[in-house]
Structure formats: C-alpha cells, structure tokens
Amino acid sequence: MQRRERSPSEGYFWPIVLAFGLHLLVFAMLFVSFSMAPELPPARPIVQATLYQMKSQSRATTQTNQKIAGEAQKTAARQYEVEQMEQKKLEQQQLVMAKAAEQKKSEEARKAEAAKQAAVEESKKKAAEEAKKQAAAEEVKQKAAEESKKQAAAEEAKKKSAEEAKKQAAAEEAKKK
C-alpha cells in the first residue's frame, strides 16, 4: 500500500468545511430557539404604594422649615464675615505692597541723589586738580619768566661791563697815546 502525500490545501479543506457547517447550524438553532420561546406575561410590581400630600403641615415641619431658614441666615452671616475678612486681608496686602513700592521708590531716589552728589564731588575734585595743575603751570611759567629776566639782566650786565671794559681800555689807550 502506498500512501499518497497530501498537499497542505487538501489537508485543510474538509476540516474547514466541517467547522463552517457547525457554525451555520449553531447560528440557525439560535434563531429557532428565540422564535419558539414562550411569551411571558408583563411584569407586575411586587409592592404597590401610593403617595399622598397632606394639606396641613404639622408643627414639627414648620419648625424644621424655620430652623432651616435660621441656619441659612447664620450661614449667610458667616459667609459675609468671611468675605469681609478676605476683603480686609486683600486691602492689607495692597497697603503693604503700596508701602513697599513707595519705600523702593524713595530708596531709588536716595540712591540717585547719592549718585548725583558723588558725581558733583568728583567734578569738584577734578576741577581742584585742574586748578592745581594750572597754578603749577603758571608758577613754572613765572619762574621761567623770572629766570629769563635774570638771564637777560645778567647778559645786559655782561654787555655793559664789556662795554665799560672796552671804554676803559679805549680810555687807557687814549691816555697812553
């Protein structure tokens, strides 16, 4: 006996056909079971209750309503107090912030004033140094002028003495002659 090898497609054909058929059968049975199901009567409530509203209210209900109103007023008063406290806190914070801003501005103004003063003092120092330099330069010029005058006077004196010496020499020569 020889066994012939099956190809993969032949090996899966009949099992797939069988699975498909079973699925179809289950699906058909589902519809058949629903169509043959007996009809159930409509559901009835187990407990029946009727609500009545009474026209007259008891004193307890009235008192309860009054208590609720009183508590609402108390709650409203508390909320108002809380809101007032929050508003006061906000105002205080704004006041603190305004004071801080004012203090910062005044400090900046002080710093600016100090900077101006420092600049003025610096300019005064520079002016004083410049004046000292000019005075020293004037003094040097005066000394140089005095020196030149002295030198000119000395040269003039030398010239005069040389002329006098020449005159004396000429006079002596004239006397000798």
CSV table of C-alpha atoms in Angstrom, one decimal:
chain,number,residue,atom,x,y,z
A,1,MET,CA,0.0,0.0,0.0
A,2,GLN,CA,1.3,3.3,-1.0
A,3,ARG,CA,0.2,6.4,0.8
A,4,ARG,CA,0.0,9.4,-1.3
A,5,GLU,CA,1.1,12.7,0.4
A,6,ARG,CA,-1.5,15.3,0.6
A,7,SER,CA,-0.8,18.9,-0.3
A,8,PRO,CA,-1.5,21.5,2.5
A,9,SER,CA,-4.6,22.8,0.8
A,10,GLU,CA,-6.1,19.3,0.6
A,11,GLY,CA,-5.3,18.7,4.3
A,12,TYR,CA,-7.3,21.7,5.5
A,13,PHE,CA,-10.3,21.6,3.1
A,14,TRP,CA,-12.6,19.1,4.9
A,15,PRO,CA,-12.0,20.4,8.4
A,16,ILE,CA,-12.7,24.0,7.3
A,17,VAL,CA,-16.0,22.8,5.6
A,18,LEU,CA,-17.0,20.9,8.7
A,19,ALA,CA,-16.3,23.9,11.0
A,20,PHE,CA,-18.2,26.2,8.8
A,21,GLY,CA,-21.2,23.8,8.7
A,22,LEU,CA,-21.2,23.6,12.5
A,23,HIS,CA,-21.2,27.4,12.9
A,24,LEU,CA,-24.1,27.7,10.5
A,25,LEU,CA,-26.0,25.0,12.4
A,26,VAL,CA,-25.4,26.8,15.8
A,27,PHE,CA,-26.5,30.2,14.3
A,28,ALA,CA,-29.7,28.7,12.8
A,29,MET,CA,-30.5,27.0,16.2
A,30,LEU,CA,-30.2,30.4,17.9
A,31,PHE,CA,-32.9,31.9,15.7
A,32,VAL,CA,-35.1,28.9,16.0
A,33,SER,CA,-34.9,28.9,19.9
A,34,PHE,CA,-35.8,32.6,20.0
A,35,SER,CA,-38.8,32.2,17.7
A,36,MET,CA,-40.1,29.2,19.7
A,37,ALA,CA,-39.7,30.9,23.1
A,38,PRO,CA,-43.0,31.3,25.1
A,39,GLU,CA,-44.4,34.7,25.6
A,40,LEU,CA,-44.0,35.9,29.2
A,41,PRO,CA,-46.8,38.0,30.9
A,42,PRO,CA,-45.9,41.6,31.7
A,43,ALA,CA,-44.1,42.2,34.9
A,44,ARG,CA,-46.2,43.2,37.9
A,45,PRO,CA,-44.8,45.3,40.8
A,46,ILE,CA,-44.3,43.4,44.0
A,47,VAL,CA,-45.2,46.3,46.3
A,48,GLN,CA,-47.7,48.9,45.5
A,49,ALA,CA,-47.5,52.3,47.2
A,50,THR,CA,-49.5,55.5,46.8
A,51,LEU,CA,-48.1,58.8,47.9
A,52,TYR,CA,-50.4,61.4,49.4
A,53,GLN,CA,-49.6,65.0,50.1
A,54,MET,CA,-51.2,66.3,53.2
A,55,LYS,CA,-52.7,69.8,53.1
A,56,SER,CA,-52.0,70.7,56.7
A,57,GLN,CA,-48.5,70.7,58.0
A,58,SER,CA,-47.5,69.6,61.4
A,59,ARG,CA,-45.8,72.0,63.8
A,60,ALA,CA,-42.6,69.9,63.5
A,61,THR,CA,-42.4,70.6,59.8
A,62,THR,CA,-43.0,74.3,60.3
A,63,GLN,CA,-40.3,74.4,63.0
A,64,THR,CA,-37.9,72.5,60.7
A,65,ASN,CA,-38.5,75.0,57.9
A,66,GLN,CA,-37.9,77.8,60.4
A,67,LYS,CA,-34.7,76.1,61.6
A,68,ILE,CA,-33.5,75.7,58.0
A,69,ALA,CA,-34.2,79.4,57.4
A,70,GLY,CA,-32.3,80.4,60.6
A,71,GLU,CA,-29.4,78.2,59.7
A,72,ALA,CA,-29.4,79.7,56.2
A,73,GLN,CA,-29.2,83.2,57.8
A,74,LYS,CA,-26.4,82.2,60.1
A,75,THR,CA,-24.5,80.6,57.2
A,76,ALA,CA,-25.1,83.8,55.1
A,77,ALA,CA,-23.8,85.9,58.0
A,78,ARG,CA,-20.7,83.7,58.4
A,79,GLN,CA,-20.1,83.9,54.6
A,80,TYR,CA,-20.4,87.7,54.8
A,81,GLU,CA,-18.0,87.8,57.7
A,82,VAL,CA,-15.6,85.5,55.8
A,83,GLU,CA,-15.9,87.8,52.7
A,84,GLN,CA,-15.2,90.8,54.9
A,85,MET,CA,-12.2,89.2,56.4
A,86,GLU,CA,-10.9,88.3,52.9
A,87,GLN,CA,-11.5,91.8,51.7
A,88,LYS,CA,-9.6,93.2,54.7
A,89,LYS,CA,-6.7,90.9,54.1
A,90,LEU,CA,-6.7,92.0,50.4
A,91,GLU,CA,-6.7,95.6,51.5
A,92,GLN,CA,-3.9,95.0,53.9
A,93,GLN,CA,-1.9,93.2,51.3
A,94,GLN,CA,-2.4,96.0,48.9
A,95,LEU,CA,-1.4,98.5,51.6
A,96,VAL,CA,1.7,96.5,52.3
A,97,MET,CA,2.5,96.3,48.6
A,98,ALA,CA,2.0,100.1,48.2
A,99,LYS,CA,4.3,100.8,51.2
A,100,ALA,CA,6.9,98.5,49.7
A,101,ALA,CA,6.6,100.2,46.4
A,102,GLU,CA,6.9,103.7,48.0
A,103,GLN,CA,9.9,102.6,50.1
A,104,LYS,CA,11.5,101.2,46.9
A,105,LYS,CA,10.9,104.5,45.1
A,106,SER,CA,12.3,106.5,48.0
A,107,GLU,CA,15.3,104.2,48.2
A,108,GLU,CA,15.9,104.6,44.4
A,109,ALA,CA,15.6,108.4,44.8
A,110,ARG,CA,18.1,108.3,47.7
A,111,LYS,CA,20.5,106.2,45.5
A,112,ALA,CA,20.0,108.7,42.6
A,113,GLU,CA,20.7,111.6,45.0
A,114,ALA,CA,23.8,109.9,46.3
A,115,ALA,CA,25.0,109.2,42.8
A,116,LYS,CA,24.4,112.9,41.9
A,117,GLN,CA,26.3,114.0,45.0
A,118,ALA,CA,29.2,111.6,44.2
A,119,ALA,CA,29.3,113.0,40.6
A,120,VAL,CA,29.3,116.6,41.9
A,121,GLU,CA,32.1,115.8,44.4
A,122,GLU,CA,34.1,114.0,41.6
A,123,SER,CA,33.7,117.0,39.3
A,124,LYS,CA,34.8,119.3,42.2
A,125,LYS,CA,37.9,117.1,42.8
A,126,LYS,CA,38.7,117.2,39.1
A,127,ALA,CA,38.2,121.0,39.0
A,128,ALA,CA,40.5,121.3,42.0
A,129,GLU,CA,43.1,119.1,40.4
A,130,GLU,CA,42.9,121.1,37.2
A,131,ALA,CA,43.2,124.3,39.1
A,132,LYS,CA,46.3,122.9,40.9
A,133,LYS,CA,47.8,121.9,37.6
A,134,GLN,CA,47.1,125.3,36.1
A,135,ALA,CA,48.6,127.0,39.2
A,136,ALA,CA,51.7,124.8,38.9
A,137,ALA,CA,51.9,125.6,35.2
A,138,GLU,CA,51.6,129.3,36.0
A,139,GLU,CA,54.2,129.0,38.7
A,140,VAL,CA,56.6,127.3,36.3
A,141,LYS,CA,55.9,130.0,33.6
A,142,GLN,CA,56.6,132.7,36.2
A,143,LYS,CA,59.8,131.0,37.3
A,144,ALA,CA,60.8,130.6,33.7
A,145,ALA,CA,60.0,134.3,33.0
A,146,GLU,CA,62.0,135.3,36.1
A,147,GLU,CA,64.8,133.1,35.0
A,148,SER,CA,64.8,134.6,31.5
A,149,LYS,CA,64.6,138.1,33.0
A,150,LYS,CA,67.6,137.3,35.3
A,151,GLN,CA,69.5,135.8,32.4
A,152,ALA,CA,68.6,138.9,30.2
A,153,ALA,CA,69.7,141.2,33.1
A,154,ALA,CA,72.9,139.2,33.5
A,155,GLU,CA,73.6,139.3,29.8
A,156,GLU,CA,72.8,143.0,29.9
A,157,ALA,CA,75.1,143.5,32.8
A,158,LYS,CA,77.8,141.5,31.0
A,159,LYS,CA,77.3,143.6,27.9
A,160,LYS,CA,77.5,146.8,30.0
A,161,SER,CA,80.6,145.6,31.8
A,162,ALA,CA,82.1,144.5,28.5
A,163,GLU,CA,81.3,147.9,27.0
A,164,GLU,CA,82.7,149.6,30.1
A,165,ALA,CA,85.8,147.4,29.9
A,166,LYS,CA,86.1,148.4,26.3
A,167,LYS,CA,85.6,152.1,27.1
A,168,GLN,CA,88.2,151.8,29.9
A,169,ALA,CA,90.6,150.1,27.6
A,170,ALA,CA,90.0,152.7,25.0
A,171,ALA,CA,90.4,155.4,27.6
A,172,GLU,CA,93.6,153.9,28.8
A,173,GLU,CA,94.8,153.6,25.3
A,174,ALA,CA,93.9,157.1,24.7
A,175,LYS,CA,95.8,158.1,27.9
A,176,LYS,CA,98.7,156.1,26.8
A,177,LYS,CA,98.8,157.8,23.5
